[in-house]
Amino acid sequence: CQAARHYGRKAEAKACYARLAASSDPYLRAEGLWAERAFKAANDAFRAAVQAQPQNADYRVRWGRMYLDHYQAQDAGALFQEALGIKKDFAPALLGLALIAAGNWEQKAAELAHQALKSDPNLVEAQELLARVALEDNNEELAAREADKAIAMSHEAIDAMSIKASIDLLNDVEKSPWFDRIAKVNPAYGDAWATAGHFFVINRRYDEGIAAYRKAIAIDPDLWDARGELGVNLMRMGEDVESRKILVECYNAGDTSPAVRNTLNLLDQYPKYDTFKTPTTIVRIHKKESAVLRPYVEAELLRAIATYEKKYRTHVSRPIQIELYPNHEDFAVRTMGMPGLGALGVTFGTVVAMDSPSARPPGTNHWASTMWHELSHVYVLTATKHRVPRWFTEGMAVHEETATSPDWGDRLTPDIIKAIADKKLLPVATLDRGFIHPSFPSQVIISYFQGGKICDFINDKWGYDKLLAMMHAFGAKKATPEVFEQVLGMKTEEFDKQFFAWLDTKVGTTVKSYDEWHKRVRDVAKALEAKDWDVAKQGAAIRDLYPDYVESHSVYEMMADASLGKGDKRSAIVQLQAYAKQGGRTPATLKKLAGLQEEAGDKNGAVATLARINYIYPQDEELHRRLGALYLENGNPAAAVREYQVLVAGKPLDQADSNYRLALAFKAAGRKDDARDAVINALEAAPGYKAAQRLLLELDGKD
């Protein structure tokens, strides 16, 4: 049966497995039922087989592989571990664990595959997995070597040949000879093109990935995984109608994988979203918050497009699409086909999906910074035709966040500090591995930080034009070491030395002083609890040990509280201004600063502080009410109109007063008819509202 399947004799394989499914032997019956995709019956048969032969490690491994095929990795892992308990260093069980790790993008996948090969040097599938993992790490040379080893083990190692074919396609070889070699073994092996689709997608070459998946299912219509990937990737690129059609086909055929089910459920939610289109932009926002978010999102989108077209000297011909999801798990499904994603935004060509500000607690999601980050990807990928390593695209995007505004972007976190102290940052030549196959839980975030700092360093020392030159060199399909030699005239090893020395000048004090800072911060907190306001005297020294820390209970806030405890509002303002400048984002803290600034007569400062919150959490009634009033006082009626329109759109508790304020802003802006409409709305909410009555008479010329 396996031979018939391997050689693409589909009718023969189907008949063969049908005979197994009717076998009286529970193990053979399980294999047949599994091949027929009758998972529940196969599961029962495997259980019977294991009960009949509890010391048979092979049965447990095969049962586990069926669970993997049914997206039950945890159950599969338990069976592989049981098999290892029966037979130590059992290669098929180690391979099973390696496959689970690979599915989770864990670096230990390669380690486990090596262990399996040590136990069984002829295990071709483990060798093929090593080739796949290496290519996922963007190490084409190693991937080719590992694939060659598999082919040397077996001249019919078609998965290894698929890796070789994928390498050719990634390098724009129009007709790879490896597909002909695969067809000689198995003319119906659509999985070769599905493998290529996988690598195109993880390299963000989505159009080519979609084309590869189409070829896969044209060769083998029964490749439901490939068909599901096609549907998911069409949805990622905004092709919702065809995506739904394909995913419904998968579901009706019994493919109830999480990606298929979750994506269909998400597509069912789309009628709840508003879509706003222009010739160059598409904005999709949930109906419950579109009126509040749209003014800020559209304005920032146009500002970013204008900035990046100039900076990258690149024009994007397709409309750029921005989608904001108020439910983080919906965004995760939009991105990965399943919940659990930690990111704030993801780019698919010219389509950007991201968390809405309301998807996370206030202050934890700077939506504008995220949007500029993702839009940088749109331009870098367009300029390079998607031929660029991940570390560079992420590094440029992180760099652009703080280039847009120094208080944007992510700050230096304790995890990053620990990684630097433990010397866990990677050489630039292998930095992609930190994004694809992390070796410890926080390595992806640390790799973002490192990529951003590398681009900061290049910009500081050589200038922005060198970053653009690197971008174009990557677009010419040059590898990282070659790009550094071509553009910067140095080997990556020398660059690493200079970069790490530069990084030490930026964060070295914090890294060395972190333990001291951590202890002294606790002492300050205890002193404040005891209302020892003099603690502010030592606060500056503690703050400067780790100036990037602007999270909950930052020293900036504690010093401000100590100053307020002593009645020194001016010092409190200084501390909170430093907090905001450093990137502090808690809306309540920023509103406290704005209030102090307003009390001190610094209305321009209060406006600037409150305006920051619109980039962080605009779903705040008090914010728009206060900011609208300040804009009116400062003689900016157009901005006041926007704030009061957003206030009214958010359905505030006091509809009458909110519409009245909007009417005043319209009047100040010279928009008399709009002012009249707004004041009538105010009177409909509260007919006895005297101030609104007077304003209506004034607008009608009767006052």
XYZ file of C-alpha atoms in Angstrom:
703
model
C 0.000 0.000 0.000
C 2.774 2.425 0.927
C 4.667 1.588 -2.270
C 1.604 2.223 -4.429
C 1.104 5.568 -2.725
C 4.815 6.473 -3.002
C 4.855 5.823 -6.748
C 1.619 7.720 -7.361
C -0.494 4.714 -8.287
C -3.528 6.227 -6.629
C -6.220 3.723 -7.668
C -4.046 0.804 -6.631
C -3.226 2.484 -3.302
C -6.890 3.215 -2.635
C -7.902 -0.391 -3.257
C -5.009 -1.670 -1.193
C -5.849 0.485 1.824
C -9.508 -0.483 1.510
C -8.464 -4.117 1.935
C -6.457 -3.154 5.015
C -9.436 -1.278 6.439
C -11.425 -4.534 6.277
C -8.675 -6.563 7.963
C -9.310 -8.458 11.190
C -5.883 -7.317 12.424
C -6.531 -4.096 14.394
C -3.199 -2.525 13.426
C -3.649 -3.166 9.691
C -7.253 -2.013 9.969
C -6.067 1.211 11.639
C -3.611 1.934 8.822
C -6.305 1.368 6.201
C -8.886 3.518 7.950
C -6.323 6.277 8.468
C -5.525 6.269 4.745
C -9.263 6.591 4.060
C -9.357 9.609 6.427
C -11.772 7.764 8.720
C -9.972 9.150 11.756
C -12.418 8.169 14.492
C -12.589 4.540 13.398
C -8.809 4.485 12.863
C -8.309 5.837 16.367
C -10.403 3.003 17.819
C -8.448 0.452 15.790
C -5.084 1.845 16.917
C -6.267 1.717 20.523
C -7.225 -1.940 20.077
C -3.858 -2.695 18.465
C -1.936 -1.113 21.347
C -4.070 -2.906 23.916
C -3.335 -6.190 22.166
C 0.427 -5.478 22.026
C 1.231 -2.951 24.778
C 5.008 -3.294 24.271
C 4.905 -2.563 20.555
C 6.608 0.833 20.144
C 5.893 0.930 16.388
C 2.140 0.876 16.943
C 2.345 3.861 19.273
C 4.455 5.806 16.799
C 2.075 5.129 13.926
C -0.873 6.101 16.128
C 0.972 9.301 17.007
C 1.624 10.041 13.350
C -2.089 9.705 12.690
C -2.758 12.220 15.475
C -0.250 14.587 13.832
C -2.138 14.171 10.562
C -5.291 15.135 12.462
C -3.749 18.273 14.041
C -3.515 16.732 17.523
C 0.143 17.379 18.256
C -0.187 17.091 22.033
C -1.750 13.620 21.832
C 0.861 12.607 19.265
C 3.683 13.756 21.522
C 2.383 11.682 24.415
C 2.397 8.548 22.245
C 5.920 9.241 20.957
C 7.120 9.594 24.539
C 5.413 6.314 25.450
C 7.209 4.646 22.553
C 10.540 5.968 23.835
C 9.667 4.538 27.231
C 9.294 1.122 25.605
C 12.312 1.391 23.306
C 15.005 3.899 24.276
C 16.282 6.173 21.461
C 13.671 4.726 19.099
C 14.347 6.642 15.877
C 10.738 6.820 14.560
C 9.578 8.236 17.912
C 12.386 10.822 17.932
C 11.407 11.740 14.392
C 7.803 12.180 15.524
C 8.916 14.614 18.240
C 11.067 16.415 15.665
C 8.030 16.823 13.406
C 6.035 18.307 16.288
C 8.861 20.734 17.053
C 9.094 21.672 13.379
C 5.351 22.330 13.305
C 5.831 24.665 16.276
C 8.839 26.361 14.598
C 11.152 25.268 17.403
C 14.904 25.048 16.931
C 14.987 21.705 18.709
C 13.396 20.152 15.595
C 16.867 19.879 14.060
C 18.336 18.543 17.305
C 15.706 15.807 17.510
C 16.158 14.914 13.843
C 19.894 14.528 14.432
C 19.150 12.270 17.418
C 16.872 10.148 15.239
C 19.602 9.829 12.600
C 22.144 8.881 15.237
C 19.853 6.051 16.273
C 19.044 5.097 12.663
C 21.491 6.531 10.092
C 19.241 5.340 7.256
C 16.129 7.251 8.355
C 15.598 9.277 5.188
C 12.615 11.216 6.527
C 14.716 12.639 9.373
C 17.378 13.731 6.904
C 14.709 15.371 4.734
C 13.407 17.222 7.769
C 16.875 18.672 8.374
C 16.863 20.021 4.836
C 13.434 21.595 5.359
C 14.415 23.246 8.659
C 17.616 24.644 7.121
C 15.697 26.195 4.237
C 13.177 27.671 6.664
C 16.178 29.318 8.342
C 17.025 30.851 4.950
C 20.243 28.799 4.804
C 20.062 27.544 1.233
C 23.576 26.065 1.187
C 22.943 23.925 4.261
C 19.477 22.962 3.007
C 20.956 21.764 -0.292
C 23.635 19.736 1.501
C 21.099 18.106 3.811
C 18.806 17.322 0.882
C 21.722 15.808 -1.049
C 22.435 13.525 1.905
C 18.831 12.298 1.839
C 19.003 11.673 -1.909
C 22.246 9.771 -1.398
C 20.410 7.561 1.134
C 17.583 6.964 -1.354
C 17.397 7.998 -4.993
C 13.604 8.157 -4.448
C 13.707 10.739 -1.619
C 11.107 12.945 -3.283
C 10.670 15.274 -0.276
C 14.391 16.066 -0.436
C 14.019 16.636 -4.163
C 11.136 18.998 -3.358
C 13.506 21.032 -1.189
C 15.997 21.216 -4.059
C 13.194 22.295 -6.406
C 12.083 24.950 -3.905
C 15.610 26.342 -3.719
C 15.592 26.690 -7.497
C 12.231 28.463 -7.484
C 13.283 30.815 -4.682
C 16.220 31.764 -6.902
C 13.936 32.429 -9.879
C 14.924 29.337 -11.856
C 12.031 29.140 -14.295
C 12.096 25.370 -14.811
C 13.720 23.316 -12.082
C 14.936 19.895 -13.265
C 13.996 18.472 -9.893
C 10.309 18.414 -10.781
C 11.089 16.066 -13.679
C 13.048 13.799 -11.332
C 10.153 13.800 -8.858
C 7.664 12.982 -11.636
C 9.722 9.947 -12.668
C 9.210 8.554 -9.153
C 5.667 9.804 -8.608
C 3.900 11.676 -11.440
C 1.011 12.541 -9.093
C 3.191 14.093 -6.354
C 1.536 17.479 -5.931
C 3.234 17.810 -2.538
C 6.381 18.985 -4.345
C 4.570 22.156 -5.381
C 2.923 22.428 -1.955
C 6.420 22.434 -0.445
C 7.370 25.264 -2.803
C 4.197 27.093 -1.779
C 5.202 26.785 1.867
C 8.608 28.355 1.222
C 7.233 31.118 -0.953
C 4.763 32.026 1.804
C 7.276 32.068 4.663
C 9.448 34.291 2.463
C 6.416 36.577 2.039
C 6.189 35.874 -1.691
C 2.455 35.302 -1.443
C 1.486 35.594 -5.108
C 4.026 32.927 -6.028
C 2.950 30.809 -3.072
C -0.663 30.922 -4.223
C 0.396 29.922 -7.732
C 2.404 26.995 -6.330
C -0.541 25.736 -4.272
C -2.742 25.920 -7.374
C -0.247 23.707 -9.218
C -0.151 21.285 -6.268
C -3.893 20.640 -6.289
C -4.007 20.566 -10.101
C -1.608 17.613 -9.938
C -3.354 15.972 -6.975
C -6.887 17.243 -6.227
C -6.919 15.218 -3.003
C -4.246 17.400 -1.371
C -6.634 18.979 1.108
C -3.868 20.542 3.195
C -2.574 22.340 0.108
C -6.107 23.368 -0.867
C -6.634 24.731 2.643
C -3.356 26.678 2.452
C -4.477 28.100 -0.879
C -7.736 29.273 0.686
C -6.017 30.807 3.708
C -3.460 32.642 1.576
C -6.103 33.975 -0.786
C -7.861 35.414 2.261
C -4.553 36.926 3.424
C -4.272 38.727 0.084
C -7.811 40.083 0.317
C -9.375 37.600 -2.153
C -12.220 36.784 0.223
C -14.748 35.395 -2.283
C -12.471 32.758 -3.806
C -10.994 32.016 -0.396
C -14.411 31.174 1.038
C -15.279 28.993 -1.954
C -12.105 26.923 -1.575
C -12.329 26.638 2.202
C -15.967 25.502 1.983
C -14.812 22.803 -0.458
C -12.246 21.676 2.111
C -14.772 21.638 4.928
C -17.372 19.740 2.908
C -14.744 17.159 2.014
C -14.111 16.506 5.701
C -11.097 18.795 6.183
C -11.949 20.299 9.557
C -8.438 21.503 10.336
C -8.233 24.482 12.717
C -7.019 26.790 9.937
C -9.983 25.920 7.695
C -12.617 26.137 10.436
C -11.247 29.298 12.025
C -10.791 31.117 8.731
C -14.343 30.310 7.634
C -15.635 31.546 10.984
C -13.684 34.780 10.533
C -14.982 35.282 6.996
C -18.480 34.959 8.467
C -17.663 37.978 10.662
C -16.787 40.291 7.765
C -20.338 41.650 7.277
C -19.825 43.241 10.708
C -16.999 45.379 9.280
C -17.089 48.648 7.353
C -14.821 48.946 4.321
C -13.697 52.341 3.040
C -12.024 52.491 -0.375
C -10.074 55.095 -2.325
C -7.996 54.552 -5.479
C -4.900 53.962 -3.317
C -6.215 52.659 0.029
C -8.668 50.195 1.540
C -9.512 50.425 5.240
C -11.527 47.725 7.032
C -12.707 48.459 10.594
C -15.379 46.812 12.736
C -18.670 48.687 12.553
C -18.773 49.206 16.320
C -15.657 51.382 16.224
C -15.183 52.498 12.637
C -16.573 55.998 13.208
C -14.121 56.534 16.072
C -11.027 55.052 14.450
C -11.449 55.961 10.794
C -10.381 59.647 10.995
C -7.096 58.781 12.700
C -6.340 55.608 10.741
C -6.955 57.167 7.318
C -4.943 60.287 8.143
C -2.010 58.268 9.460
C -2.167 55.859 6.538
C -1.904 58.708 4.019
C 0.918 60.331 5.993
C 2.856 57.050 6.091
C 2.343 56.398 2.366
C 3.625 59.864 1.465
C 6.623 59.479 3.798
C 7.620 56.005 2.644
C 7.227 56.733 -1.073
C 9.791 59.489 -0.591
C 12.121 57.582 1.761
C 12.161 54.279 -0.128
C 11.853 55.910 -3.563
C 9.279 53.257 -4.339
C 5.688 53.421 -5.571
C 3.170 50.731 -4.629
C 0.854 50.157 -7.575
C -1.826 48.192 -5.715
C -4.143 49.801 -3.154
C -2.725 49.357 0.353
C -5.239 47.613 2.622
C -5.369 48.102 6.405
C -7.556 45.855 8.577
C -8.094 46.449 12.305
C -9.516 43.708 14.518
C -11.073 44.516 17.917
C -10.745 40.864 18.956
C -7.093 39.781 19.075
C -7.939 36.156 18.354
C -9.764 37.206 15.173
C -6.568 38.984 14.123
C -4.573 35.857 14.988
C -6.872 33.711 12.844
C -6.598 36.299 10.044
C -2.829 35.890 10.283
C -2.121 32.265 11.170
C -5.443 30.503 10.723
C -5.639 29.873 14.462
C -5.585 31.792 17.759
C -2.554 32.326 19.973
C -0.463 34.818 17.990
C 1.558 37.286 20.065
C 2.183 39.909 17.367
C 0.316 43.211 16.992
C 0.373 43.349 13.196
C 1.288 41.306 10.123
C 1.836 42.246 6.471
C 0.795 40.162 3.457
C 2.149 41.950 0.408
C 0.032 45.124 0.316
C -2.449 43.920 2.957
C -1.824 44.809 6.611
C -3.810 43.140 9.397
C -3.426 44.378 12.954
C -4.983 44.635 16.365
C -7.385 47.500 16.896
C -6.507 49.630 19.960
C -9.434 48.001 21.792
C -8.018 44.492 21.239
C -5.587 44.966 24.120
C -5.637 46.805 27.467
C -5.274 50.602 27.132
C -1.631 51.610 26.877
C -0.294 48.271 25.656
C -0.856 48.822 21.932
C 0.490 51.875 20.104
C -1.567 51.258 16.990
C 0.062 54.026 14.940
C 3.554 52.723 15.643
C 2.416 49.233 14.641
C 0.864 50.552 11.430
C 4.030 52.413 10.403
C 6.030 49.251 11.189
C 3.836 47.130 8.938
C 3.702 49.716 6.154
C 7.500 49.735 6.096
C 7.214 46.038 5.186
C 4.883 46.904 2.308
C 7.479 49.229 0.796
C 10.583 47.135 1.490
C 8.911 44.011 0.101
C 7.687 45.925 -2.950
C 11.106 47.474 -3.597
C 12.847 44.087 -3.369
C 10.110 42.011 -5.026
C 9.881 40.154 -1.718
C 13.478 38.921 -1.978
C 14.913 40.048 1.333
C 15.831 38.307 4.617
C 13.445 38.635 7.509
C 15.989 40.251 9.840
C 16.372 43.189 7.454
C 12.673 43.813 6.866
C 11.939 43.600 10.580
C 15.000 45.674 11.423
C 13.997 48.416 8.990
C 10.432 48.406 10.320
C 11.592 48.723 13.933
C 13.994 51.493 12.896
C 11.203 53.361 11.106
C 8.967 53.367 14.183
C 11.309 55.541 16.223
C 12.392 57.471 13.108
C 8.757 58.566 12.791
C 8.661 59.691 16.414
C 11.301 58.975 19.098
C 8.655 58.009 21.674
C 7.194 55.327 19.352
C 8.494 51.797 19.014
C 9.153 49.239 21.721
C 11.474 49.887 24.624
C 14.350 47.877 26.067
C 12.697 45.079 28.083
C 14.076 42.933 30.926
C 14.100 39.920 28.558
C 16.303 41.808 26.120
C 18.584 42.992 28.914
C 19.028 39.407 30.105
C 19.729 38.167 26.577
C 22.414 40.822 26.088
C 23.950 40.020 29.454
C 23.967 36.308 28.609
C 25.433 37.054 25.135
C 22.474 35.434 23.368
C 22.265 37.898 20.486
C 23.001 36.187 17.175
C 25.562 37.085 14.508
C 23.900 39.113 11.767
C 24.639 36.393 9.196
C 22.377 33.944 11.070
C 19.922 36.395 12.630
C 17.001 35.056 10.558
C 17.115 31.902 12.684
C 16.033 33.939 15.709
C 12.768 34.797 13.924
C 12.013 31.402 12.375
C 13.307 28.751 14.798
C 13.879 30.408 18.183
C 15.908 28.453 20.708
C 14.354 30.119 23.780
C 10.913 31.683 24.410
C 11.745 35.383 24.027
C 14.207 35.067 21.131
C 11.780 36.351 18.492
C 11.223 39.619 20.397
C 14.954 39.905 21.040
C 15.635 39.400 17.323
C 13.236 42.249 16.503
C 15.183 44.470 18.885
C 18.523 43.392 17.448
C 17.410 43.885 13.845
C 16.171 47.377 14.679
C 19.379 48.318 16.466
C 21.476 47.022 13.558
C 19.595 49.358 11.221
C 19.939 52.211 13.747
C 23.699 51.594 13.875
C 24.078 51.541 10.083
C 22.000 54.719 9.812
C 24.062 56.458 12.534
C 27.475 55.470 11.180
C 27.027 55.282 7.402
C 23.753 57.071 6.706
C 20.298 56.096 5.459
C 21.451 55.723 1.848
C 23.456 52.657 2.913
C 20.284 51.060 4.235
C 18.625 51.697 0.880
C 21.664 50.262 -0.915
C 21.424 47.136 1.247
C 17.724 46.872 0.471
C 18.401 46.899 -3.270
C 21.294 44.448 -2.904
C 18.985 42.035 -1.098
C 16.456 42.599 -3.870
C 19.137 41.395 -6.306
C 19.056 38.097 -4.345
C 22.380 38.561 -2.601
C 22.935 36.848 0.759
C 23.618 38.784 3.960
C 27.439 38.277 3.994
C 27.698 39.389 0.365
C 25.535 42.460 0.977
C 27.706 43.613 3.879
C 30.859 43.265 1.828
C 29.314 45.031 -1.162
C 27.647 47.931 0.657
C 29.729 48.431 3.810
C 33.003 46.958 2.607
C 33.364 44.567 5.533
C 32.720 40.988 6.492
C 29.808 40.274 8.780
C 32.206 39.136 11.536
C 33.825 42.589 11.603
C 30.410 44.249 11.491
C 29.292 42.183 14.493
C 32.303 43.419 16.506
C 31.570 47.041 15.698
C 27.836 46.659 16.254
C 28.134 45.018 19.653
C 30.612 47.693 20.756
C 28.179 50.410 19.623
C 25.263 48.657 21.318
C 27.239 48.586 24.576
C 27.520 52.381 24.479
C 23.723 52.575 24.174
C 22.540 49.987 26.686
C 25.646 48.757 28.496
C 24.967 50.776 31.655
C 21.450 49.414 31.909
C 22.586 45.835 31.313
C 25.294 46.069 33.989
C 23.062 47.902 36.460
C 19.811 45.998 36.002
C 20.001 44.019 39.255
C 20.854 47.159 41.212
C 18.001 49.052 39.529
C 15.556 46.259 40.295
C 16.438 46.286 44.004
C 16.411 50.075 44.361
C 13.071 50.413 42.571
C 11.503 48.187 45.214
C 13.001 50.410 47.911
C 11.502 53.507 46.277
C 8.080 51.853 46.056
C 8.194 50.977 49.760
C 9.190 54.532 50.645
C 6.279 55.945 48.669
C 3.867 53.597 50.440
C 5.136 55.135 53.677
C 4.638 58.653 52.168
C 8.337 59.365 52.331
C 8.275 62.069 49.672
C 12.006 62.762 49.965
C 12.551 59.579 47.984
C 12.391 61.823 44.906
C 15.934 62.991 45.674
C 17.398 59.590 44.825
C 14.894 58.825 42.090
C 16.799 60.439 39.222
C 19.866 58.270 39.750
C 17.728 55.124 39.839
C 15.691 56.201 36.807
C 18.815 56.790 34.748
C 20.078 53.275 35.384
C 17.223 52.021 33.211
C 15.643 55.018 31.444
C 13.710 52.818 28.983
C 11.493 51.377 31.699
C 8.159 53.163 31.277
C 5.852 50.290 32.166
C 3.661 50.039 35.256
C 5.199 51.609 38.389
C 8.008 53.307 36.495
C 10.417 55.518 38.421
C 9.146 58.491 36.403
C 5.658 57.999 37.834
C 6.936 57.345 41.348
C 9.019 60.548 41.278
C 6.010 62.483 40.008
C 3.874 61.062 42.830
C 6.555 62.021 45.356
C 6.693 65.551 43.931
C 2.907 65.867 44.101
C 3.018 64.585 47.657
C 5.242 67.551 48.472
C 3.012 69.930 46.519
C 5.644 70.480 43.826
C 3.558 70.277 40.660
C 6.278 71.748 38.447
C 8.657 68.891 39.285
C 5.862 66.376 38.720
C 5.329 67.840 35.246
C 9.039 67.501 34.470
C 9.030 63.836 35.458
C 5.879 62.995 33.522
C 7.126 64.865 30.457
C 10.274 62.726 30.601
C 8.025 59.659 30.927
C 6.076 60.626 27.798
C 9.226 61.508 25.851
C 10.730 58.128 26.699
C 7.648 56.365 25.321
C 5.349 56.006 28.326
C 1.870 55.103 27.071
C -0.517 54.619 29.979
C -3.496 56.846 29.077
C -4.305 57.657 32.722
C -0.754 58.850 33.344
C -0.708 60.955 30.185
C -4.067 62.484 31.107
C -2.648 63.323 34.537
C 0.253 65.124 32.834
C -2.122 67.017 30.539
C -4.161 68.133 33.530
C -1.063 69.459 35.305
C 0.071 71.230 32.139
C -3.323 72.845 31.725
C -3.304 73.999 35.350
C 0.134 75.521 34.769
C -1.171 77.435 31.746
C 0.659 75.302 29.187
C -2.295 74.549 26.959
C -0.140 73.743 23.942
C 1.697 71.171 26.033
C -1.614 69.715 27.226
C -2.817 69.424 23.620
C 0.374 67.625 22.576
C 0.107 65.209 25.508
C -3.539 64.357 24.920
C -2.965 64.026 21.171
C -0.470 61.233 21.932
C -3.307 59.157 23.347
C -5.112 59.170 20.001
C -2.202 57.084 18.685
C -2.543 54.666 21.592
C -6.168 54.349 22.702
C -8.648 56.701 20.988
C -11.709 54.901 22.413
C -11.793 57.363 25.330
C -14.728 59.739 25.713
C -12.983 62.019 28.207
C -9.956 62.336 25.891
C -11.957 63.741 22.974
C -14.015 66.035 25.191
C -10.904 67.577 26.770
C -8.900 67.709 23.551
C -11.779 69.301 21.619
C -12.128 72.026 24.235
C -8.393 72.748 24.162
C -8.315 72.913 20.371
C -11.156 75.442 20.452
C -9.367 77.535 23.070
C -6.141 77.379 21.062
C -7.847 78.548 17.885
C -7.834 75.274 15.968
C -11.520 74.701 15.202
C -10.881 72.116 12.444
C -9.105 69.837 14.940
C -11.849 70.517 17.485
C -14.471 69.425 14.940
C -12.661 66.130 14.435
C -12.438 65.448 18.175
C -16.088 66.286 18.819
C -17.231 64.264 15.800
C -15.363 61.287 17.215
C -16.867 62.013 20.632
C -20.397 61.965 19.211
C -19.692 58.869 17.088
C -18.638 57.028 20.228
C -22.202 57.414 21.613
C -21.298 59.284 24.810
C -23.562 59.278 27.838
C -24.300 63.001 27.463
C -25.448 63.209 23.846
C -26.850 66.703 24.268
C -23.670 68.324 25.562
C -21.484 66.430 23.080
C -23.537 67.589 20.082
C -23.641 71.122 21.503
C -19.834 71.181 21.714
C -19.639 69.873 18.154
C -21.961 72.673 17.058
C -19.680 75.256 18.695
C -16.690 73.785 16.852
C -18.540 73.832 13.517
C -19.523 77.453 14.146
C -15.928 78.416 14.927
C -14.819 76.656 11.736
C -17.334 78.661 9.682
C -19.515 75.631 8.937
C -22.863 77.167 9.850
C -25.146 74.501 8.329
C -23.254 71.684 10.061
C -23.406 73.652 13.306
C -27.179 73.970 12.959
C -27.553 70.198 12.381
C -25.437 69.455 15.446
C -27.306 71.816 17.738
C -30.628 70.337 16.593
C -29.285 66.906 17.522
C -28.387 68.319 20.927
C -31.931 69.646 21.396
C -33.446 66.344 20.277
C -31.500 64.682 23.094
C -32.390 67.419 25.628
C -35.153 69.795 24.428
C -34.718 72.054 27.443
C -30.972 72.626 26.955
C -30.827 76.467 27.268
C -27.331 76.958 25.829
C -28.256 74.882 22.763
C -31.485 76.858 22.334
C -29.545 80.136 22.398
C -26.998 78.801 19.887
C -29.773 77.723 17.502
C -31.360 81.172 17.652
C -27.963 82.746 17.023
C -27.326 80.480 14.022
C -30.786 81.338 12.651
C -30.070 85.057 13.129
C -32.816 85.455 15.702
C -30.725 86.163 18.786
